[in-house]
Coordinates of C-alpha atoms in Angstrom, one line a residue:
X1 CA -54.2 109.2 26.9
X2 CA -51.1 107.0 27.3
X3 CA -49.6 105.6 23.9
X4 CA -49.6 101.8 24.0
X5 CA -46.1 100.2 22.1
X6 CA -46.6 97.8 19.6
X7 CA -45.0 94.9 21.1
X8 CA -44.3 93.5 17.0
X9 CA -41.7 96.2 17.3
X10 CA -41.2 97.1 21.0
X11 CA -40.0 94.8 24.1
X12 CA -40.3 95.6 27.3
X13 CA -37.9 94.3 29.5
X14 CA -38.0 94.2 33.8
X15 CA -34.5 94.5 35.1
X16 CA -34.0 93.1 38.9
X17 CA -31.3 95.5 40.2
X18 CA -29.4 96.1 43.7
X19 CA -27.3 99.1 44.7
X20 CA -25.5 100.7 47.7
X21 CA -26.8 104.3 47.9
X22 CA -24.1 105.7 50.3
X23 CA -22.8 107.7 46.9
X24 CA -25.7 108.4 45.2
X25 CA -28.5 111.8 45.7
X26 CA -30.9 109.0 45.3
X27 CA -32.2 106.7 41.9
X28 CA -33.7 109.7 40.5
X29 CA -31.5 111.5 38.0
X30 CA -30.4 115.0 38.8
X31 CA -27.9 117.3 36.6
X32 CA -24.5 117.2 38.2
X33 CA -25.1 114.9 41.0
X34 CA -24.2 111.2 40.6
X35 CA -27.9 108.9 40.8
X36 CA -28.9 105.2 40.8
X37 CA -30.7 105.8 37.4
X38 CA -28.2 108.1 35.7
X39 CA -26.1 105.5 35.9
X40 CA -28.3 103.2 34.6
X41 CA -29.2 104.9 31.9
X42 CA -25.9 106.3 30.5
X43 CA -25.0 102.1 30.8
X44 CA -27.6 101.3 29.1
X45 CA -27.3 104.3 26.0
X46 CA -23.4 103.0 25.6
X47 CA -24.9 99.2 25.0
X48 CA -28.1 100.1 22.9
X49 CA -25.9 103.2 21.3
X50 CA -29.3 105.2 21.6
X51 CA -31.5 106.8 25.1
X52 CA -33.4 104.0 26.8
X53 CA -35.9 105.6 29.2
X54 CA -36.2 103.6 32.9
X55 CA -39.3 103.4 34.6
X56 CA -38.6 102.2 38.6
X57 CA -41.0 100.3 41.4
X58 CA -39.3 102.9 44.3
X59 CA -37.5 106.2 43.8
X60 CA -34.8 106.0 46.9
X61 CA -33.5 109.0 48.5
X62 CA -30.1 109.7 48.5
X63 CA -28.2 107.5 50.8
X64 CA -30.6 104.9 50.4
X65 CA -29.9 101.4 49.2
X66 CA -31.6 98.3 47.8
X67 CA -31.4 94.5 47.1
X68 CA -34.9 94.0 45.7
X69 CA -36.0 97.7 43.4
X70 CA -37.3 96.9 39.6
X71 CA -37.5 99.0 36.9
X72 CA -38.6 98.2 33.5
X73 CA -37.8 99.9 30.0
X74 CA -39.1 99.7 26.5
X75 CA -36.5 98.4 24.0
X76 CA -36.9 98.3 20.3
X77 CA -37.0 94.9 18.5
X78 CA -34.2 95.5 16.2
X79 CA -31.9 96.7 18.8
X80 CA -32.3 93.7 21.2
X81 CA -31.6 91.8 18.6
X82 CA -28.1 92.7 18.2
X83 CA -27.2 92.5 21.9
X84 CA -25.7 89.0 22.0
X85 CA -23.9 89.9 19.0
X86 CA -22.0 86.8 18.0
X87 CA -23.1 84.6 20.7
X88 CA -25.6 82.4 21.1
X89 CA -27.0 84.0 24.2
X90 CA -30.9 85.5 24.6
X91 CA -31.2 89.0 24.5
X92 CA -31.3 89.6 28.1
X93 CA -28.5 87.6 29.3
X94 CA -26.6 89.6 27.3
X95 CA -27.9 92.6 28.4
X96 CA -27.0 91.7 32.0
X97 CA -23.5 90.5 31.5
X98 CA -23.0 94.1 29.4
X99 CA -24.2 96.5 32.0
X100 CA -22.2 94.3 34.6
X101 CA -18.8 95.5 32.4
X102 CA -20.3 99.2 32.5
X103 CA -21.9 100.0 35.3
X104 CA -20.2 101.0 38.6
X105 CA -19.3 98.2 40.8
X106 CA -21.9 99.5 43.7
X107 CA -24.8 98.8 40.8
X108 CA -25.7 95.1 40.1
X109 CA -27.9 94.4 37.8
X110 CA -29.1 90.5 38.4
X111 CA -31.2 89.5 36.5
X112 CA -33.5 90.8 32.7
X113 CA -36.2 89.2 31.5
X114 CA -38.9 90.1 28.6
X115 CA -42.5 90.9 30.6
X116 CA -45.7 92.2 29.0
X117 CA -46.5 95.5 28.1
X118 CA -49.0 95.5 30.3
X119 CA -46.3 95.5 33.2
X120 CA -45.5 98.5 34.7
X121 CA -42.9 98.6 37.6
X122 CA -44.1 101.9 39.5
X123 CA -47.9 101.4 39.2
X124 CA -48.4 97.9 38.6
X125 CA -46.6 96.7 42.3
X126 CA -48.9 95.3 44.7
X127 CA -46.7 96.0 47.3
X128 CA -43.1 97.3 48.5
X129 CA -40.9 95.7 51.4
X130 CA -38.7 98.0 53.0
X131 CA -35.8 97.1 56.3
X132 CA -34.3 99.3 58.3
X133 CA -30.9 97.9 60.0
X134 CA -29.7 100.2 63.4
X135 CA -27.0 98.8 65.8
X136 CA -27.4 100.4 69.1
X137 CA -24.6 99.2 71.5
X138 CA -20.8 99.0 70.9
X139 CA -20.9 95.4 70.8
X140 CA -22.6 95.0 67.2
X141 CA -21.5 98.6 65.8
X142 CA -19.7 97.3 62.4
X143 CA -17.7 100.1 60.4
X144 CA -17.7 97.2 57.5
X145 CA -21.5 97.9 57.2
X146 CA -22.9 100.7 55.6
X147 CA -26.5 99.6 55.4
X148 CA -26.8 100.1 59.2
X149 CA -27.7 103.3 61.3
X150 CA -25.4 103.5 64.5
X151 CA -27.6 104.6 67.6
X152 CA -25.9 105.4 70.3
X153 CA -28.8 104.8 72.9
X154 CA -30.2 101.1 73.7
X155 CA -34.1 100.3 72.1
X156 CA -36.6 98.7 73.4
X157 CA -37.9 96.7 70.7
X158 CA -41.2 95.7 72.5
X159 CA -42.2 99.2 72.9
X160 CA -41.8 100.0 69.3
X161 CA -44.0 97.0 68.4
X162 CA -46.6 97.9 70.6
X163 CA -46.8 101.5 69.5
X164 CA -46.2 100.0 65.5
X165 CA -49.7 98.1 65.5
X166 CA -51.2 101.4 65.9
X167 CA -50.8 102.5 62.7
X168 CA -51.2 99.5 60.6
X169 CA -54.1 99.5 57.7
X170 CA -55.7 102.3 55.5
X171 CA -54.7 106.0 56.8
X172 CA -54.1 109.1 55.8
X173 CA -49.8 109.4 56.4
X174 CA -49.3 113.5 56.1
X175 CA -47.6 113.7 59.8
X176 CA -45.4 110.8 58.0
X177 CA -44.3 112.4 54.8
X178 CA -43.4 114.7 52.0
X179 CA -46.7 115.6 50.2
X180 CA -46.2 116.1 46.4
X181 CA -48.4 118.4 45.0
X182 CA -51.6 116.6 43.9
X183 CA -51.1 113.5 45.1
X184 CA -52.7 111.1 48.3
X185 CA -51.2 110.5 50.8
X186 CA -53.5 107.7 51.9
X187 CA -51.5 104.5 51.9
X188 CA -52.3 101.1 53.2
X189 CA -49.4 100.3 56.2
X190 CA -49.6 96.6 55.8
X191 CA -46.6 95.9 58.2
X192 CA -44.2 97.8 60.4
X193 CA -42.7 95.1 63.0
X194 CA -39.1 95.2 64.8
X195 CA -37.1 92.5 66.1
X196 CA -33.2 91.7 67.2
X197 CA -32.2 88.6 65.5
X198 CA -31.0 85.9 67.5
X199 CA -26.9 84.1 67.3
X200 CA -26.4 82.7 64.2
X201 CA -29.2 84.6 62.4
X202 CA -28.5 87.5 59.8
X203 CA -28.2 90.7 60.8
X204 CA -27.6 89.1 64.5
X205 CA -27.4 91.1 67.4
X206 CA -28.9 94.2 65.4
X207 CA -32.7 95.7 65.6
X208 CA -34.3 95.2 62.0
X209 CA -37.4 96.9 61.0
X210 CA -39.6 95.4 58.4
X211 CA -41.8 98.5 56.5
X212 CA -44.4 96.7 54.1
X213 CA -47.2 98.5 52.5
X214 CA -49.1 99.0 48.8
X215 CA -46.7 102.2 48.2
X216 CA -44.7 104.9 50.1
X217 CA -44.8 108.2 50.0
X218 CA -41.5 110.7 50.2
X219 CA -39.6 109.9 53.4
X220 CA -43.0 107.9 54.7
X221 CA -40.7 104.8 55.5
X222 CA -37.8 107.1 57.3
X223 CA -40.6 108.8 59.5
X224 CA -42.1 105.8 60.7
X225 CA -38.7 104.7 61.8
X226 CA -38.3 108.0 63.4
X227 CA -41.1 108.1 65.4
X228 CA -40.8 104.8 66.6
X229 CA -36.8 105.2 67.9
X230 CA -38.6 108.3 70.2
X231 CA -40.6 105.4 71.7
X232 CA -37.7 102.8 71.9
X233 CA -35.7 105.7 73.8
X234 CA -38.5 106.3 76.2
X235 CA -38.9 109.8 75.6
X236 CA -42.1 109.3 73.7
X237 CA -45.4 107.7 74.6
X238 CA -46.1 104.5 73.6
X239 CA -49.6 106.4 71.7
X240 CA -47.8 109.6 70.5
X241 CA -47.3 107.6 67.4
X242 CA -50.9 107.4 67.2
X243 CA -51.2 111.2 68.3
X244 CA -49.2 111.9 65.0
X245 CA -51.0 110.0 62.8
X246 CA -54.3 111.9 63.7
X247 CA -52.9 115.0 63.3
X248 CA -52.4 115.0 59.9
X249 CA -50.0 118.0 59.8
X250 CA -46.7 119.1 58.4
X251 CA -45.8 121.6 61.6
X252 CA -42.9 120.0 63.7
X253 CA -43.3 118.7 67.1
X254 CA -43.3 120.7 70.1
X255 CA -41.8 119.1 72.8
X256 CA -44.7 118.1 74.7
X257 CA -47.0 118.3 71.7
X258 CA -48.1 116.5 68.8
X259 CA -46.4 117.7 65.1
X260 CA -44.7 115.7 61.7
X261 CA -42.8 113.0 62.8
X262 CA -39.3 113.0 62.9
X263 CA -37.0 111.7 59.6
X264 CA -34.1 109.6 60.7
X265 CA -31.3 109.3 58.8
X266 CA -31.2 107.2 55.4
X267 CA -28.4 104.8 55.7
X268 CA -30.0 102.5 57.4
X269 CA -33.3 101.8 55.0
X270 CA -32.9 99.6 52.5
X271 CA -35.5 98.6 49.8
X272 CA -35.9 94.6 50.1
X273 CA -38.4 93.3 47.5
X274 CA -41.5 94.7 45.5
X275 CA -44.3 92.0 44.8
X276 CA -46.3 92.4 40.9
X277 CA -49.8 90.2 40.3
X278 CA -50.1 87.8 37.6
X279 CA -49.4 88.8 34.3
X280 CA -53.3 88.8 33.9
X281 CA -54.0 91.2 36.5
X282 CA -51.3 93.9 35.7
X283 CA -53.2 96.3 33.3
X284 CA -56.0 96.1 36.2
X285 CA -53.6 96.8 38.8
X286 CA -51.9 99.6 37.2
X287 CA -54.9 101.3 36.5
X288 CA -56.3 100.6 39.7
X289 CA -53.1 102.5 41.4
X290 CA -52.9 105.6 38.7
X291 CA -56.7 106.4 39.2
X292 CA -55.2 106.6 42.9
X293 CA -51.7 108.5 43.3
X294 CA -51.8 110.7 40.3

């Protein structure tokens, strides 16, 4: 049974945070590789001066980036206390102006801000919004950008949004992931739409995917996009997404047959925003989504 702080004595704080991935094995902390929340965490134990545990909406893969992941973290009373130290600042303006003078410059933390106990980043999210960016001509190829995939062969958009629809709503997404031992991998696909932004739009010229659904499981987002670029190529089907979805299997593809889909690469993905319910509704929602992933 899971141990509920007291919040007389315990705050728990959501932290807003973006990162570029390119030089991190992913958020999730890893002995002697660099990580999103390694670095979080060692800032955060040189400002508290003890271990502050981090609890995140999305655990990115390595080379994955993000302008909209959460995490949250309990913080004891009597510690937050001290963090504006002779300033009249709350708490957690103070915390984000400190970890903006320790962490690494490709970590921003934006924003902090005192939520419920109730709230839980991971298992309280109603839903995640992920974009993948790929540039697939010379003409908007941009060695500035590392939040883009190059593609060396021209997409056609239309086809990947026709074969996309296919596999909106409530399925069962093994052909599209990394199974963890024990868990679903039943998700609700909410979106999975594609379009090349017009002059004077962002991201002009390139071919954005938008990935939206109640949760993701390992590499689910990057084999969606996979599949789809074999239809934007032409050397898939506009169904054989569709085929791969109903063959719930982890063998790869034949050539002419049905299999996983393919992972593309994870430069291009970036997490964009993760939705919460009211504070009323969180404990509900949490629950709701434990009883279902774990």
């Amino acid at each position: 049974m899971r141990r509920r702080a007291d919040p007389a004595t315990t705050a728990r704080l959501r932290l807003d945070l973006s990162y570029d991935g390119t030089g991190y094995h992913g958020w999730a902390a890893q002995p002697g590789h660099p990580t999103v929340e390694g670095e979080l965490e060692r800032a955060l134990a040189q400002i508290a001066r003890v271990p502050l545990r981090v609890t995140v909406a999305g655990r990115t893969d390595s080379g994955v980036h993000a302008r909209g992941q959460v995490c949250h973290l309990d913080v004891p009373r009597s510690i937050l206390a001290t963090l504006p130290g002779r300033s009249d600042r709350r708490p957690e303006e103070a915390l984000v102006t400190r970890l903006a003078g320790v962490l690494p410059r490709d970590i921003v933390v934006h924003a902090a801000r005192e939520v419920p106990l109730d709230f839980d980043a991971r298992f309280g999210a109603l839903w995640r919004r992920y974009r993948y960016r790929l540039s697939d001509g010379p003409a908007t190829h941009d060695p500035l950008r590392r939040d883009v995939l190059r593609h060396r062969r021209p997409l056609d958009v239309d086809a990947m949004n026709r074969a996309s629809r296919t596999l909106l709503g409530e399925h069962d997404f093994l052909s599209f992931c990394r199974p963890r031992e024990g868990a679903t991998t039943i998700r609700t696909l909410r979106e999975l739409s594609w379009e090349r932004p017009g002059e004077g739009r962002a991201d002009e010229g390139l071919i954005v995917a938008t990935v939206i659904a109640d949760a993701f499981c390992h590499h689910m987002v990057r084999s969606l996009v996979g599949a789809m670029i074999g239809v934007g190529e032409g050397r898939r089907d506009i169904d054989w997404p569709a085929g791969v979805l109903a063959a719930r299997t982890r063998d790869a593809a034949t050539r002419d047959g049905t299999g996983s889909a393919p992972i593309c690469p994870p430069q291009g993905l970036t997490l964009d925003h993760v939705a919460y319910p009211p504070d009323e509704e969180l404990a509900a929602r949490a629950a709701i989504a434990r009883a279902r992933r774990v």
